[in-house]
Coordinates of C-alpha atoms in Angstrom, one line a residue:
X1 CA 18.6 -18.6 -24.6
X2 CA 18.3 -16.1 -21.3
X3 CA 16.4 -13.8 -22.7
X4 CA 13.6 -16.4 -24.3
X5 CA 13.7 -17.9 -20.3
X6 CA 12.8 -14.7 -19.1
X7 CA 10.0 -14.1 -22.0
X8 CA 9.1 -17.4 -20.5
X9 CA 8.9 -17.1 -16.8
X10 CA 7.1 -13.3 -17.9
X11 CA 4.6 -15.0 -20.0
X12 CA 3.6 -17.6 -17.1
X13 CA 3.7 -15.3 -14.0
X14 CA 1.7 -13.1 -15.6
X15 CA -0.9 -15.8 -16.6
X16 CA -1.2 -16.6 -12.7
X17 CA -1.9 -13.4 -11.7
X18 CA -4.2 -11.8 -14.3
X19 CA -7.3 -13.4 -13.0
X20 CA -6.8 -12.2 -10.0
X21 CA -5.5 -8.3 -11.0
X22 CA -8.9 -8.2 -13.2
X23 CA -10.8 -9.4 -10.4
X24 CA -9.3 -6.9 -7.9
X25 CA -9.8 -3.6 -10.6
X26 CA -12.9 -4.5 -11.3
X27 CA -13.8 -5.2 -7.7
X28 CA -12.4 -1.9 -7.0
X29 CA -14.2 0.5 -9.5
X30 CA -17.3 -1.4 -8.3
X31 CA -16.7 -0.5 -4.5
X32 CA -15.3 3.4 -5.4
X33 CA -19.3 4.3 -6.2
X34 CA -20.2 3.5 -3.0
X35 CA -17.5 5.8 -1.1
X36 CA -16.0 9.0 -1.7
X37 CA -12.6 11.4 -0.8
X38 CA -15.1 12.3 2.4
X39 CA -15.6 9.1 3.3
X40 CA -13.0 9.1 6.1
X41 CA -13.9 11.9 7.1
X42 CA -17.5 11.2 8.0
X43 CA -16.2 7.6 9.6
X44 CA -13.9 8.9 12.2
X45 CA -15.8 11.5 14.3
X46 CA -16.1 10.6 18.3
X47 CA -13.4 9.2 20.4
X48 CA -9.8 8.9 19.1
X49 CA -9.8 5.3 20.0
X50 CA -12.7 4.3 18.2
X51 CA -11.6 7.2 15.0
X52 CA -7.9 4.7 15.3
X53 CA -10.0 1.8 15.2
X54 CA -12.5 2.5 12.2
X55 CA -9.5 4.1 10.1
X56 CA -7.3 1.2 10.4
X57 CA -10.5 -1.3 9.3
X58 CA -11.7 0.8 6.8
X59 CA -7.8 1.7 5.6
X60 CA -7.4 -2.0 5.8
X61 CA -10.2 -3.3 3.3
X62 CA -10.7 -0.1 1.2
X63 CA -9.6 -1.0 -2.4
X64 CA -7.5 2.1 -2.9
X65 CA -4.2 2.9 -4.0
X66 CA -1.8 5.2 -1.2
X67 CA -2.3 7.8 -4.2
X68 CA -5.5 8.2 -3.4
X69 CA -5.3 7.6 0.7
X70 CA -3.2 10.6 0.9
X71 CA -6.1 12.9 -0.1
X72 CA -9.0 11.8 1.7
X73 CA -6.5 11.4 4.8
X74 CA -5.6 15.5 3.9
X75 CA -9.5 16.1 3.9
X76 CA -10.1 14.2 7.2
X77 CA -7.1 16.3 8.6
X78 CA -8.5 19.5 7.2
X79 CA -11.7 19.1 8.9
X80 CA -9.7 18.8 12.6
X81 CA -9.3 14.8 13.0
X82 CA -6.3 13.6 14.8
X83 CA -3.0 12.9 13.2
X84 CA -3.0 8.9 14.7
X85 CA -6.3 7.5 12.7
X86 CA -5.4 10.0 9.5
X87 CA -1.6 8.6 9.3
X88 CA -2.9 5.0 10.3
X89 CA -5.6 4.7 7.3
X90 CA -3.1 5.9 5.0
X91 CA 0.4 3.2 5.8
X92 CA -1.6 0.4 7.8
X93 CA -4.5 0.3 4.9
X94 CA -1.8 0.6 2.1
X95 CA -0.5 -2.7 3.1
X96 CA -3.9 -4.4 2.6
X97 CA -7.1 -3.5 0.9
X98 CA -9.5 -5.6 -0.8
X99 CA -7.7 -5.5 -4.4
X100 CA -4.2 -6.2 -2.8
X101 CA -5.6 -9.1 -0.7
X102 CA -7.2 -10.5 -3.6
X103 CA -3.8 -10.5 -6.0
X104 CA -1.8 -11.6 -2.6
X105 CA -4.1 -15.3 -3.1
X106 CA -1.4 -16.1 -5.9
X107 CA 0.9 -16.8 -2.5
X108 CA -1.8 -18.9 -0.8
X109 CA -4.3 -17.7 1.4
X110 CA -2.9 -18.1 4.4
X111 CA -0.2 -15.1 3.6
X112 CA -3.4 -13.3 2.2
X113 CA -5.0 -13.3 5.8
X114 CA -1.6 -12.7 7.1
X115 CA -1.8 -9.8 5.3
X116 CA -4.5 -8.9 7.2
X117 CA -2.8 -9.5 10.3
X118 CA 0.6 -7.3 9.6
X119 CA -1.6 -4.6 8.6
X120 CA -4.1 -4.3 11.5
X121 CA -1.0 -5.3 13.7
X122 CA 1.3 -2.2 12.3
X123 CA -2.0 0.0 12.6
X124 CA -1.7 -0.2 16.1
X125 CA 1.7 0.2 16.5
X126 CA 1.6 3.0 14.5
X127 CA -1.0 4.3 16.2
X128 CA 0.7 4.4 19.0
X129 CA 4.2 6.0 18.1
X130 CA 2.0 8.6 16.0
X131 CA 0.0 9.7 19.1
X132 CA 3.3 9.8 21.2
X133 CA 5.7 11.5 19.0
X134 CA 4.2 13.1 15.5
X135 CA 1.4 14.3 17.6
X136 CA 2.8 17.2 19.5
X137 CA 5.8 18.1 16.9
X138 CA 3.5 18.2 13.9
X139 CA 0.8 20.4 15.7
X140 CA -1.7 22.5 13.2
X141 CA 0.3 21.3 10.2
X142 CA -2.0 20.2 7.3
X143 CA -5.1 21.9 8.7
X144 CA -5.7 24.7 5.6
X145 CA -4.0 22.8 2.9
X146 CA -5.8 22.3 -0.6
X147 CA -6.6 19.6 -1.1
X148 CA -8.1 18.9 -4.3
X149 CA -4.6 19.3 -6.2
X150 CA -4.0 16.6 -4.6
X151 CA -6.3 14.1 -6.4
X152 CA -4.5 15.5 -9.7
X153 CA -1.4 13.2 -9.8
X154 CA -0.8 10.2 -11.6
X155 CA -0.9 7.6 -9.1
X156 CA -4.4 8.3 -8.0
X157 CA -7.1 6.9 -9.6
X158 CA -10.1 9.1 -8.4
X159 CA -10.7 12.6 -9.3
X160 CA -12.5 15.3 -7.5
X161 CA -15.2 15.4 -8.9
X162 CA -18.9 16.6 -8.6
X163 CA -19.9 13.1 -8.6
X164 CA -18.8 13.2 -5.0
X165 CA -21.9 14.1 -4.1
X166 CA -24.2 11.8 -5.6
X167 CA -25.8 9.3 -4.2
X168 CA -24.4 5.6 -4.7
X169 CA -25.9 4.4 -7.3
X170 CA -24.1 2.0 -9.4
X171 CA -23.6 3.3 -13.1
X172 CA -21.8 1.3 -15.5
X173 CA -20.6 4.3 -16.8
X174 CA -19.2 5.9 -13.7
X175 CA -17.7 2.1 -13.0
X176 CA -15.6 2.1 -17.0
X177 CA -13.9 5.4 -15.3
X178 CA -13.2 4.3 -12.2
X179 CA -12.2 1.3 -14.2
X180 CA -10.2 2.9 -16.6
X181 CA -8.2 5.2 -14.3
X182 CA -7.5 2.4 -12.0
X183 CA -5.7 0.8 -14.9
X184 CA -4.0 3.3 -15.7
X185 CA -2.5 3.3 -12.3
X186 CA -1.6 0.1 -11.8
X187 CA -0.9 -1.5 -14.7
X188 CA 2.2 -0.1 -15.7
X189 CA 4.2 -0.8 -12.2
X190 CA 2.4 -4.1 -12.4
X191 CA 4.0 -5.5 -16.1
X192 CA 7.5 -3.7 -14.1
X193 CA 6.6 -6.0 -11.3
X194 CA 6.4 -8.7 -13.5
X195 CA 9.7 -8.0 -15.6
X196 CA 11.4 -7.4 -12.5
X197 CA 9.8 -10.7 -11.1
X198 CA 11.1 -12.9 -13.9
X199 CA 14.6 -11.0 -14.0
X200 CA 15.4 -12.5 -10.4
X201 CA 14.1 -15.9 -11.0
X202 CA 15.8 -16.7 -14.4
X203 CA 19.3 -14.4 -13.5
X204 CA 19.3 -14.3 -9.7
X205 CA 20.9 -17.3 -7.6
X206 CA 19.6 -18.2 -4.3
X207 CA 23.1 -17.3 -3.2
X208 CA 22.4 -13.6 -4.3
X209 CA 19.5 -13.3 -2.8
X210 CA 20.8 -14.7 0.6
X211 CA 24.1 -12.2 0.6
X212 CA 22.0 -9.2 -0.3
X213 CA 19.2 -10.0 2.1
X214 CA 19.8 -12.3 4.6
X215 CA 21.0 -12.3 8.1
X216 CA 20.0 -10.0 10.9
X217 CA 19.0 -7.1 9.1
X218 CA 16.6 -9.2 6.2
X219 CA 13.4 -7.1 7.6
X220 CA 14.8 -3.8 7.4
X221 CA 16.7 -4.1 4.1
X222 CA 14.0 -6.2 2.4
X223 CA 11.6 -3.2 3.6
X224 CA 13.4 -0.8 1.4
X225 CA 13.4 -2.7 -1.8
X226 CA 10.0 -0.9 -2.9
X227 CA 11.6 2.2 -2.8
X228 CA 12.0 3.5 -6.1
X229 CA 8.8 2.2 -7.1
X230 CA 4.9 2.3 -6.9
X231 CA 3.7 -1.2 -6.3
X232 CA 0.0 -1.0 -4.7
X233 CA -3.2 -2.8 -5.4
X234 CA -0.7 -6.4 -4.9
X235 CA 2.0 -5.3 -7.9
X236 CA 4.4 -6.6 -5.4
X237 CA 2.9 -9.8 -5.4
X238 CA 5.4 -11.1 -8.3
X239 CA 8.6 -10.0 -6.4
X240 CA 7.6 -11.3 -3.3
X241 CA 6.4 -14.7 -5.1
X242 CA 10.4 -15.4 -7.1
X243 CA 11.8 -14.1 -4.0
X244 CA 10.3 -16.5 -1.4
X245 CA 11.4 -19.4 -4.1
X246 CA 15.0 -18.1 -3.9
X247 CA 15.3 -18.2 -0.1
X248 CA 13.8 -14.7 1.5
X249 CA 12.2 -15.2 4.6
X250 CA 8.7 -14.8 5.9
X251 CA 9.8 -11.6 7.8
X252 CA 11.4 -10.2 4.9
X253 CA 7.9 -10.7 3.0
X254 CA 5.7 -9.3 6.1
X255 CA 8.7 -6.1 5.8
X256 CA 8.4 -6.2 1.9
X257 CA 4.5 -5.9 2.1
X258 CA 3.9 -3.8 4.6
X259 CA 6.3 -1.3 3.2
X260 CA 6.7 -1.5 -0.6
X261 CA 3.3 0.2 -0.9
X262 CA 3.7 3.3 1.0
X263 CA 7.4 3.7 1.6
X264 CA 8.3 5.1 -1.8
X265 CA 9.3 7.8 -4.2
X266 CA 6.5 8.3 -5.4
X267 CA 4.0 8.6 -2.2
X268 CA 6.9 10.6 -0.6
X269 CA 6.1 13.2 -3.6
X270 CA 2.7 12.9 -3.2
X271 CA 2.7 13.2 1.0
X272 CA 5.7 16.3 0.3
X273 CA 3.1 18.0 -1.5
X274 CA 0.6 17.9 1.6
X275 CA 3.0 18.1 4.6
X276 CA 5.7 19.8 3.3
X277 CA 9.0 17.1 2.5
X278 CA 10.5 17.3 5.9
X279 CA 7.7 16.1 7.7
X280 CA 6.9 13.4 4.7
X281 CA 10.9 12.2 5.5
X282 CA 10.1 11.6 8.8
X283 CA 6.4 10.2 8.0
X284 CA 7.7 7.5 5.6
X285 CA 10.6 6.5 7.9
X286 CA 8.2 6.0 10.7
X287 CA 6.6 4.0 8.5
X288 CA 10.0 1.7 7.5
X289 CA 10.4 1.1 11.1
X290 CA 7.6 0.1 11.6
X291 CA 7.4 -2.4 8.6
X292 CA 11.3 -3.5 9.5
X293 CA 10.1 -4.1 13.4
X294 CA 7.1 -6.4 12.7
X295 CA 9.2 -7.9 10.1
X296 CA 11.7 -8.9 12.3
X297 CA 9.7 -10.1 14.6
X298 CA 7.8 -12.4 12.4
X299 CA 11.3 -13.6 11.5
X300 CA 12.2 -14.6 14.7
X301 CA 8.8 -16.5 15.2
X302 CA 9.1 -18.5 12.0
X303 CA 12.8 -19.7 12.9
X304 CA 11.7 -21.0 16.4

């Protein structure tokens, strides 16, 4: 029966990914003791080019969800940081992150390395576009916003507490609190991703995947797949795993990996509270365009 096939597939994928998820959550909880909501603000002082470079690498390797990155970016912006490093930290960093890379190992180390490359590439492209088009239009926006309420949402694993100014001492109680908050944010969406992946594996044929996602617009369409969800910390990996088996191209996978953690309804709501919903829509549309363009580039290279 189809129902039992779905349950079996769900169990198998869960058993494959569960050790990686546990490692990623524990590592994120430990590393969270060594950075604070003001970490980005402290790191990107200096020239604009240096700020973009630092924010890109810090964002790509920081184990934090998109909902946690937005208030960190808001703090930096309130202190006077330019838009390019602030927005690339959110978008490009969300596509990777140490925890996300660990879970991506389910797809093979090659795709985990590729995820780092495309995240840094998207940071470069996004910073150029933001400097050219966004910086003049956003002007002094979000310089005087209240940052603390941005941490108070269901999609951020960090609480804006007094411990922000505490010395970086590894305490088991703090690690446990960070682990519990991270699991609260990530696990429900991971479970949904596993269920969707199981349904795709059992119910959806390769022909259907090709019909819906194939063609020259595969990357732009794949970049929209995560729109209703909040796939962070590698929660997109189970869906990529089964879609690749069903015929999704490398370009489509790249676009999905770049877009899913940031081009979605929850992030739109969080960014909207910070910048206003019109600017949030512009930002997410820009992230989608960059993800689609890079996906199409890799799809073209893979097809040759």
